[in-house]
């Protein structure tokens, strides 16, 4: 009887509830199971429930955490830890002017969380998107510190500016370098027509970034993170050593009928490895601190960060440094009247070296003679004599470069929202950006060798200061109501105003005192020239948008979903007759798993079918192209006195109108096996009509520039597929693996210009542009000669078509294409017997057929491991980083050159004479496919017992490696690099490669 009585006694229960980081969670519901009795945790996570029978069960539940059940024993004090529920954390997604649960979303939206960003430790946000999101492709414009990237969402759909719209806490930004990745809570990517709520700037997709902030009733929390390490190049291009170089130069000289320059090559050895000289092990370091918290009616946060990164080319001579300060404050004046605000101050400093051109340091390092040394016998930099006008000593170039850029940017936002009449909310937001970009370039007197184009006879310094300002004002009213618990209605009506202005100033002064950088300022120069005196550009710009929008969202029982948007945008880029455009979009969804016939199934947790279609506008062209402009720089001399004049600029076109993107998306979302498997697949089709292009015009017109016209159609068709599996196999072990792939077919449907073609890019010297936009081909495809091996003998030459330059055995053989229509059926069926421009064909595309990513994470006890890989398949790259002057160095493929009949059918002979081998052909086009292990990270989190007695709540140490391995057939530095231009992208002039990085870091929470 005593034992029975003891087992059934009632006691008072109290306790504390924390998250897995040890922070108290206010607002947790604590319920006695099968009763209405319970409590809610207070500000410090504490709770008390009186008179609870032992043996009963308490249920602890809170949004975003796994519900936990605890059996009451004789212990009256409980310490409960709740685990984050990853399946629920991604339920709420930020969309245009509001949020939705992921279940309610009818568009194609992808989410990247803070845990992914923490694992990657990127210096720029774009690095956290590559391989993480299906349909989003990132190409690095340069691996230089602070170098930018090109973001393409679902392919290249225009020949102009294809950047997506980027918003940080609602604030529009143009450059992701101003955002500290450690401040990011989540990134949501809108990829289909549902992005149309943002109007004209959303034509290429939208990236919504939410930063970390405090929450109401949250104690002050301090988080500190830091990492440091070094970077190195991912590869060097194998070039000839001194002995190989001398032997081939002797052979080429003999083939050209000249005397050989090196009679004794035995003593030359390996010579100078110029890539070893320019590549450095570069240091990088980052520090971040975050304060966040909140009271009963307010929340706040402040973060500060410092990043410094040297370059793998030139070391500290190409340094990038960034300071970021970010603050937010939110206040509920009343229960229905709220204020939000945020402010960011960022400063960057960058030291620049020439890159991605035939004037770059890497171009010179590849082409410099290995026989030459860095310094001559007098200790001065060796002059690159005899190597043509373009190749110079790259170490002297680095030492002689003084190019600095500093950016100061202030961004802010403030908003008010007021709830009234139960279901209405009025909201207004204003956001602004102010930037100052200062630059200083000093060109000292320099002599790099006889006849070098980089020689400077008169020292000069340029100082520039550019100003950029913009603001956006949004005001809207929302109506939200749920009728009879089955009809959920959300109506939005609003307006948006955007204005951006800028001013470009600067001047160049000459004759620096003592040719010294310390004296390089305009105050100590002569003959100062203002940049606006000779350029043909307006030193100011002013562009504006005025928009009205409305959106209806409705769902019935959470199963049948509909969303419709209509937006009217007006832009000053177009004339009065075409200034405004109306752009509608709509989307539907069906949550089939909520139907009665599927509710009790044990396989599927979610089955949702989505579809969307809409039209979005694009206005990204220069200002005032619909009217005639005057340009400066048309100067004339009267009596030896220069008079500044103006002349007519680009041809006006008052009829230009909006470029339109018509986007279709059909998607399927699945969750299986108790939310352990997540599958998303989308079919999409994006058709861009009335493409804004600037066609080539005849010089006989005597004008300063081409007009802008609506002249083309581009279509992207694709398929996205993403699958993920996550599971907790025990209290100590959990893992997840995710894979995504995107297939895209890009095709130009029409180019409505006189020639039917637009060109871009460059190859070699004096050759036609190698990149084209033409109906029936991918945008920016490569246009050149197709080769059929190497001529082996004279008889083969005599029986083949040749061009203006008569080939010799060992030269490339070009294919004589079918260009003659003998039966007048419109289809060429016969070659014309001569190699000329008509024989150029499609020899490759810079656009990949498919991109994919795979992500793996493992947690075992206190250890965590993550690895990420990305692959690009089917794109080509043009190899254009060799000078092709016989006196410059070359890559080792020349060792497989033709030296006689039957020796090689791939690589032509070497010679100093004139040949057609340097003409743009598929000989210079390589497969750019690759797979890259982007990041591997191993971390250890100290247990609570190890930290007991300290003020530290969480301490984690980790090691990380980025760009660890790249598998590719491409022979250049980096297969992932590109200029980002739709016309001319994928042409490698010595791309600055992305660095391989090794880091040691820590995360601390107090």
Tab-separated table of C-alpha atoms in Angstrom, residues 154-160 203-204 615-618 658-663 685-692 711-716 746-750 773 779:
chain	number	residue	atom	x	y	z
A	154	UNK	CA	17.742	29.536	-65.379
A	155	UNK	CA	20.111	30.422	-68.162
A	156	UNK	CA	21.065	33.479	-70.189
A	157	UNK	CA	17.924	35.055	-71.557
A	158	UNK	CA	19.171	38.379	-72.871
A	159	UNK	CA	22.249	39.720	-74.640
A	160	UNK	CA	22.397	42.598	-72.176
A	203	UNK	CA	13.046	39.834	-65.046
A	204	UNK	CA	16.142	37.706	-64.395
A	615	UNK	CA	5.201	38.177	-68.382
A	616	UNK	CA	8.000	40.263	-66.916
A	617	UNK	CA	9.536	43.409	-68.341
A	618	UNK	CA	13.178	44.415	-68.703
A	658	UNK	CA	9.974	46.995	-73.075
A	659	UNK	CA	11.850	43.730	-73.490
A	660	UNK	CA	9.432	40.999	-72.358
A	661	UNK	CA	10.102	37.639	-70.757
A	662	UNK	CA	7.304	35.080	-70.931
A	663	UNK	CA	7.912	32.411	-68.323
A	685	UNK	CA	10.388	27.636	-70.473
A	686	UNK	CA	11.490	31.262	-70.650
A	687	UNK	CA	11.014	33.138	-73.885
A	688	UNK	CA	12.449	36.649	-74.205
A	689	UNK	CA	10.824	38.760	-76.912
A	690	UNK	CA	11.501	42.269	-78.212
A	691	UNK	CA	15.104	41.835	-77.170
A	692	UNK	CA	16.871	45.173	-76.607
A	711	UNK	CA	15.368	43.034	-82.374
A	712	UNK	CA	15.372	39.460	-81.219
A	713	UNK	CA	13.911	36.442	-79.457
A	714	UNK	CA	15.779	34.063	-77.118
A	715	UNK	CA	14.349	30.923	-75.546
A	716	UNK	CA	15.556	28.843	-72.585
A	746	UNK	CA	19.345	27.856	-74.998
A	747	UNK	CA	18.372	28.889	-78.524
A	748	UNK	CA	18.171	32.198	-80.319
A	749	UNK	CA	14.931	32.250	-82.290
A	750	UNK	CA	15.489	35.457	-84.238
A	773	UNK	CA	24.140	35.693	-81.560
A	779	UNK	CA	23.481	32.811	-77.568
